[in-house]
Coordinates of C-alpha atoms and ligand atoms in Angstrom, one line a residue:
X1 CA 41.2 3.7 12.1
X2 CA 43.7 3.1 8.9
X3 CA 45.1 5.9 6.9
X4 CA 43.2 7.6 4.6
X5 CA 42.8 7.0 1.0
X6 CA 42.8 9.5 -1.5
X7 CA 43.8 7.4 -4.8
X8 CA 40.9 5.8 -7.5
X9 CA 43.7 3.6 -8.2
X10 CA 43.4 1.8 -4.9
X11 CA 42.6 -1.7 -5.6
X12 CA 40.1 -1.7 -2.8
X13 CA 37.9 1.4 -4.6
X14 CA 38.5 0.2 -8.2
X15 CA 37.3 -2.9 -6.9
X16 CA 34.0 -1.5 -5.6
X17 CA 33.6 1.1 -8.8
X18 CA 33.4 -1.6 -10.9
X19 CA 30.6 -3.0 -8.8
X20 CA 28.2 -0.8 -10.6
X21 CA 28.2 -3.0 -13.8
X22 CA 26.4 -5.9 -13.8
X23 CA 29.0 -8.2 -15.4
X24 CA 31.4 -7.5 -12.4
X25 CA 28.6 -8.6 -9.7
X26 CA 27.7 -11.7 -11.6
X27 CA 31.6 -12.4 -11.8
X28 CA 32.1 -11.9 -8.0
X29 CA 28.9 -12.4 -6.2
X30 CA 28.9 -9.0 -4.4
X31 CA 27.0 -5.7 -4.4
X32 CA 27.3 -2.4 -3.2
X33 CA 25.1 -0.7 -0.2
X34 CA 25.5 2.8 0.7
X35 CA 24.7 4.3 3.9
X36 CA 25.2 3.5 7.6
X37 CA 21.9 2.6 8.2
X38 CA 21.9 -0.1 5.3
X39 CA 25.6 -0.9 6.3
X40 CA 24.0 -1.6 9.9
X41 CA 20.8 -3.5 8.4
X42 CA 23.0 -5.9 6.9
X43 CA 24.8 -6.1 10.0
X44 CA 22.0 -6.8 11.9
X45 CA 20.6 -9.3 9.9
X46 CA 23.9 -11.2 9.8
X47 CA 26.2 -10.2 6.9
X48 CA 29.5 -8.7 7.1
X49 CA 30.4 -6.8 4.6
X50 CA 33.3 -7.5 2.3
X51 CA 35.0 -4.5 1.9
X52 CA 34.0 -0.9 3.7
X53 CA 34.6 2.8 2.5
X54 CA 33.7 5.6 5.0
X55 CA 34.2 9.3 5.4
X56 CA 36.1 11.0 7.8
X57 CA 32.8 12.5 8.9
X58 CA 31.6 8.9 10.1
X59 CA 34.8 7.5 11.1
X60 CA 34.3 8.3 14.9
X61 CA 30.8 7.2 14.7
X62 CA 30.2 3.9 16.6
X63 CA 28.5 2.2 14.2
X64 CA 30.9 2.9 11.8
X65 CA 33.6 1.3 14.3
X66 CA 31.3 -1.6 14.5
X67 CA 31.0 -2.1 10.8
X68 CA 34.8 -1.6 10.2
X69 CA 35.6 -4.4 12.9
X70 CA 32.6 -6.6 11.5
X71 CA 34.3 -6.1 8.0
X72 CA 38.1 -6.9 9.4
X73 CA 36.4 -9.8 10.8
X74 CA 35.2 -11.0 7.8
X75 CA 38.6 -10.9 6.2
X76 CA 37.8 -7.4 4.4
X77 CA 39.5 -4.4 4.1
X78 CA 37.6 -1.0 5.7
X79 CA 39.5 1.7 4.4
X80 CA 38.9 5.5 5.4
X81 CA 38.8 7.6 1.8
X82 CA 38.4 11.4 0.8
X83 CA 34.8 12.7 0.0
X84 CA 35.6 12.8 -3.4
X85 CA 36.2 9.2 -4.0
X86 CA 33.2 8.2 -2.4
X87 CA 31.5 10.4 -4.6
X88 CA 32.8 8.9 -7.5
X89 CA 32.4 5.2 -5.7
X90 CA 28.5 6.1 -5.6
X91 CA 28.0 8.2 -8.7
X92 CA 26.7 11.1 -6.5
X93 CA 27.6 14.9 -5.2
X94 CA 26.5 14.3 -2.3
X95 CA 27.6 10.9 -1.5
X96 CA 26.4 8.2 1.7
X97 CA 29.7 8.7 4.4
X98 CA 29.6 4.6 4.6
X99 CA 29.5 2.1 1.2
X100 CA 29.9 -1.4 2.0
X101 CA 30.1 -4.4 -0.2
X102 CA 28.1 -7.3 0.4
X103 CA 27.8 -10.9 -0.7
X104 CA 24.7 -11.4 -2.8
X105 CA 22.4 -14.4 -1.6
X106 CA 20.0 -15.6 -4.4
X107 CA 18.4 -18.8 -3.3
X108 CA 17.1 -21.8 -5.1
X109 CA 13.5 -22.1 -5.5
X110 CA 13.4 -25.4 -3.5
X111 CA 15.3 -23.4 -0.7
X112 CA 12.1 -21.7 0.0
X113 CA 10.1 -22.4 2.6
X114 CA 6.4 -21.6 1.7
X115 CA 4.9 -21.7 5.2
X116 CA 7.4 -19.6 6.3
X117 CA 5.6 -16.6 5.7
X118 CA 1.8 -16.1 4.7
X119 CA 2.6 -14.3 1.4
X120 CA 5.1 -14.8 -1.3
X121 CA 5.8 -12.6 -4.6
X122 CA 6.6 -13.3 -7.7
X123 CA 7.4 -10.7 -10.9
X124 CA 7.4 -11.7 -14.3
X125 CA 10.3 -10.1 -16.2
X126 CA 10.3 -6.8 -14.1
X127 CA 12.6 -4.2 -15.7
X128 CA 12.7 -1.2 -13.6
X129 CA 15.3 -1.4 -10.4
X130 CA 13.5 0.8 -9.1
X131 CA 10.2 -0.5 -8.6
X132 CA 11.7 -3.7 -8.3
X133 CA 13.8 -2.4 -5.0
X134 CA 10.6 -0.4 -3.7
X135 CA 8.5 -4.3 -4.3
X136 CA 11.5 -5.9 -1.8
X137 CA 11.1 -3.0 0.7
X138 CA 7.3 -3.4 0.7
X139 CA 7.3 -7.2 1.0
X140 CA 9.4 -6.9 3.8
X141 CA 7.2 -4.1 5.6
X142 CA 4.4 -6.4 5.1
X143 CA 6.1 -9.3 6.2
X144 CA 6.3 -11.6 3.3
X145 CA 8.8 -14.3 2.4
X146 CA 10.4 -13.0 -0.3
X147 CA 10.5 -12.2 -3.9
X148 CA 10.7 -14.8 -6.9
X149 CA 12.5 -13.2 -10.4
X150 CA 11.1 -15.1 -13.3
X151 CA 12.4 -15.2 -16.7
X152 CA 14.4 -11.9 -17.4
X153 CA 14.5 -9.3 -14.7
X154 CA 16.3 -6.7 -13.6
X155 CA 19.1 -6.6 -10.8
X156 CA 17.9 -6.6 -7.7
X157 CA 21.4 -6.2 -6.4
X158 CA 22.2 -3.1 -8.8
X159 CA 23.0 -0.1 -6.9
X160 CA 19.7 1.9 -8.2
X161 CA 17.7 -1.3 -7.0
X162 CA 19.3 -1.4 -3.9
X163 CA 18.9 2.1 -2.8
X164 CA 15.1 1.8 -3.4
X165 CA 15.0 -1.5 -0.6
X166 CA 16.3 1.2 2.1
X167 CA 17.7 -1.3 3.9
X168 CA 15.3 -4.4 3.1
X169 CA 17.7 -6.2 0.6
X170 CA 18.9 -8.0 3.7
X171 CA 15.6 -9.2 5.1
X172 CA 13.3 -10.4 2.3
X173 CA 14.4 -13.7 0.1
X174 CA 15.4 -13.4 -3.2
X175 CA 15.1 -16.3 -5.7
X176 CA 15.7 -16.3 -9.8
X177 CA 14.1 -18.5 -11.8
X178 CA 13.7 -19.5 -15.5
X179 CA 9.9 -19.4 -16.4
X180 CA 9.9 -23.5 -16.9
X181 CA 11.3 -23.8 -13.2
X182 CA 8.9 -21.7 -12.1
X183 CA 5.9 -23.5 -13.7
X184 CA 7.0 -26.8 -12.3
X185 CA 7.7 -25.2 -9.1
X186 CA 4.1 -24.1 -8.4
X187 CA 3.1 -27.0 -9.2
X188 CA 4.1 -27.9 -5.5
X189 CA 2.8 -24.8 -4.3
X190 CA 0.4 -25.4 -1.2
X191 CA -1.4 -21.8 -0.7
X192 CA -3.0 -19.5 -3.6
X193 CA -1.5 -18.4 -6.7
X194 CA -3.2 -15.5 -7.6
X195 CA -2.3 -13.7 -10.6
X196 CA -2.7 -10.0 -11.8
X197 CA -4.2 -9.5 -14.8
X198 CA -5.5 -5.7 -16.2
X199 CA -8.3 -8.2 -18.3
X200 CA -9.5 -10.6 -15.5
X201 CA -13.1 -10.1 -14.1
X202 CA -12.3 -11.0 -10.7
X203 CA -12.0 -8.0 -8.0
X204 CA -9.1 -8.4 -5.8
X205 CA -10.9 -7.9 -2.7
X206 CA -13.1 -11.4 -3.8
X207 CA -10.3 -13.4 -4.2
X208 CA -10.1 -16.2 -1.7
X209 CA -6.2 -16.3 -0.2
X210 CA -5.6 -19.5 1.0
X211 CA -1.9 -19.2 2.8
X212 CA 0.8 -19.0 2.1
X213 CA -0.5 -17.0 -0.9
X214 CA 1.9 -16.4 -4.4
X215 CA 1.0 -13.2 -6.0
X216 CA 2.1 -13.2 -9.7
X217 CA 2.9 -9.7 -11.1
X218 CA 3.5 -8.7 -14.7
X219 CA 6.0 -6.8 -16.7
X220 CA 5.9 -2.9 -17.1
X221 CA 4.9 -2.8 -20.7
X222 CA 3.6 -6.2 -21.5
X223 CA 1.8 -7.1 -18.3
X224 CA 1.5 -11.1 -17.5
X225 CA 1.4 -12.7 -21.0
X226 CA -1.4 -15.7 -21.2
X227 CA 0.9 -18.6 -20.3
X228 CA 1.7 -17.0 -16.9
X229 CA -1.8 -16.2 -16.4
X230 CA -2.9 -19.7 -17.0
X231 CA -0.1 -20.9 -14.3
X232 CA -2.2 -19.2 -11.6
X233 CA -5.1 -21.1 -9.3
X234 CA -7.2 -17.2 -10.4
X235 CA -6.5 -14.1 -11.7
X236 CA -7.4 -11.0 -10.3
X237 CA -7.8 -7.4 -11.4
X238 CA -7.7 -4.0 -8.9
X239 CA -10.3 -1.7 -10.0
X240 CA -9.8 1.5 -11.8
X241 CA -12.0 4.1 -11.7
X242 CA -10.6 7.4 -13.2
X243 CA -8.6 7.3 -16.9
X244 CA -5.4 5.6 -15.9
X245 CA -5.3 2.4 -18.0
X246 CA -3.3 0.4 -15.5
X247 CA -1.2 1.4 -11.9
X248 CA 2.2 1.4 -11.5
X249 CA 3.9 -2.3 -11.0
X250 CA 5.1 -1.5 -7.6
X251 CA 2.0 -0.1 -6.4
X252 CA -0.5 -2.4 -7.5
X253 CA 2.3 -5.3 -5.8
X254 CA 1.6 -3.0 -2.6
X255 CA -2.4 -3.4 -2.8
X256 CA -1.7 -6.9 -3.5
X257 CA 0.3 -7.9 -0.9
X258 CA -1.6 -6.2 2.1
X259 CA -4.9 -7.9 0.5
X260 CA -3.2 -11.4 0.8
X261 CA -1.5 -10.7 4.4
X262 CA -3.3 -11.1 7.6
Ligands
SAM301 N1 0.1 -2.8 -20.6 C1 0.4 -3.8 -19.4 C2 -0.6 -4.9 -19.1 O1 -1.8 -4.5 -20.0 O2 -0.6 -5.4 -18.3 C3 0.0 -2.5 -18.0 C4 1.0 -3.6 -17.0 S1 1.1 -2.7 -15.5 C5 2.2 -1.2 -15.4 C6 2.5 -3.8 -14.5 C7 1.8 -4.9 -13.7 O3 1.3 -4.8 -12.9 C8 0.5 -5.6 -14.4 O4 0.9 -6.5 -15.2 C9 0.4 -6.2 -13.4 O5 0.7 -7.3 -12.3 C10 -0.1 -4.5 -12.5 N2 -1.3 -4.2 -12.4 C11 -1.4 -3.3 -12.6 N3 -2.5 -2.6 -12.4 C12 -3.3 -2.8 -12.3 C13 -4.6 -3.7 -12.1 N4 -5.9 -2.5 -12.3 N5 -5.1 -4.7 -11.6 C14 -4.7 -6.0 -12.0 N6 -2.8 -6.0 -12.1 C15 -2.4 -4.7 -12.1

């Protein structure tokens, strides 16, 4: 292991800190993943860290050693740093002992193979990174193929979204599309396209989910606009029996995903 870095001016530390900004993530195509478990999830799914920082407490862990070796093999820098640096990098008082930087892996819509999974999720203008990360995690857990971000969405590679995925950021395919691109692509979808709408009359349990299903979810505030709802074969609602006027987006997505998967 190399000597411990103590300076926030170290170029690798500076580059990693900058990745909290979307501009730096867009320019570099990189993102930050915190925690040894998440970093190992990246390794296990074939993603080598481009940079790695770790604290003294993690230095001798066999999985840290594996991550260090993979980073260096990939031509990246792996550095032991102080806890103060980890705290600054993570913007947390109790930081994770290992922080990795990985390459983003957005796919184009035409790289998605619909039959690779029974269900896929499309999110229109999702705004909350916690919701987005939770949905990516749920999609992975349920065996969905991935998540398609339609229109102006929050960044799945922000630190907050990545944290909420709990490692699933590496497992689920991610794609981005404008509304027009999505509309054209959806025409070739081989299964059901199911929209979710508070105003729909069909109960989600009564819908026909022809696999592979594509579930379209609306924005947290505005819901699914009529022009997006019209792109669907069917629109469904999840019944609400109490006084709440809607479900949280991530919760509603979880219910829909499990309704559409075997
Ligand atoms: N005020 C928004 C509206 O009028 O749709 C509420 C949006 S809700 C918080 C966010 C998204 O979750 C919705 O666009 C829809 O995709 C999904 N959703 C939430 N509750 C739902 C329900 N009961 N039935 C169907 N979809 C629901």
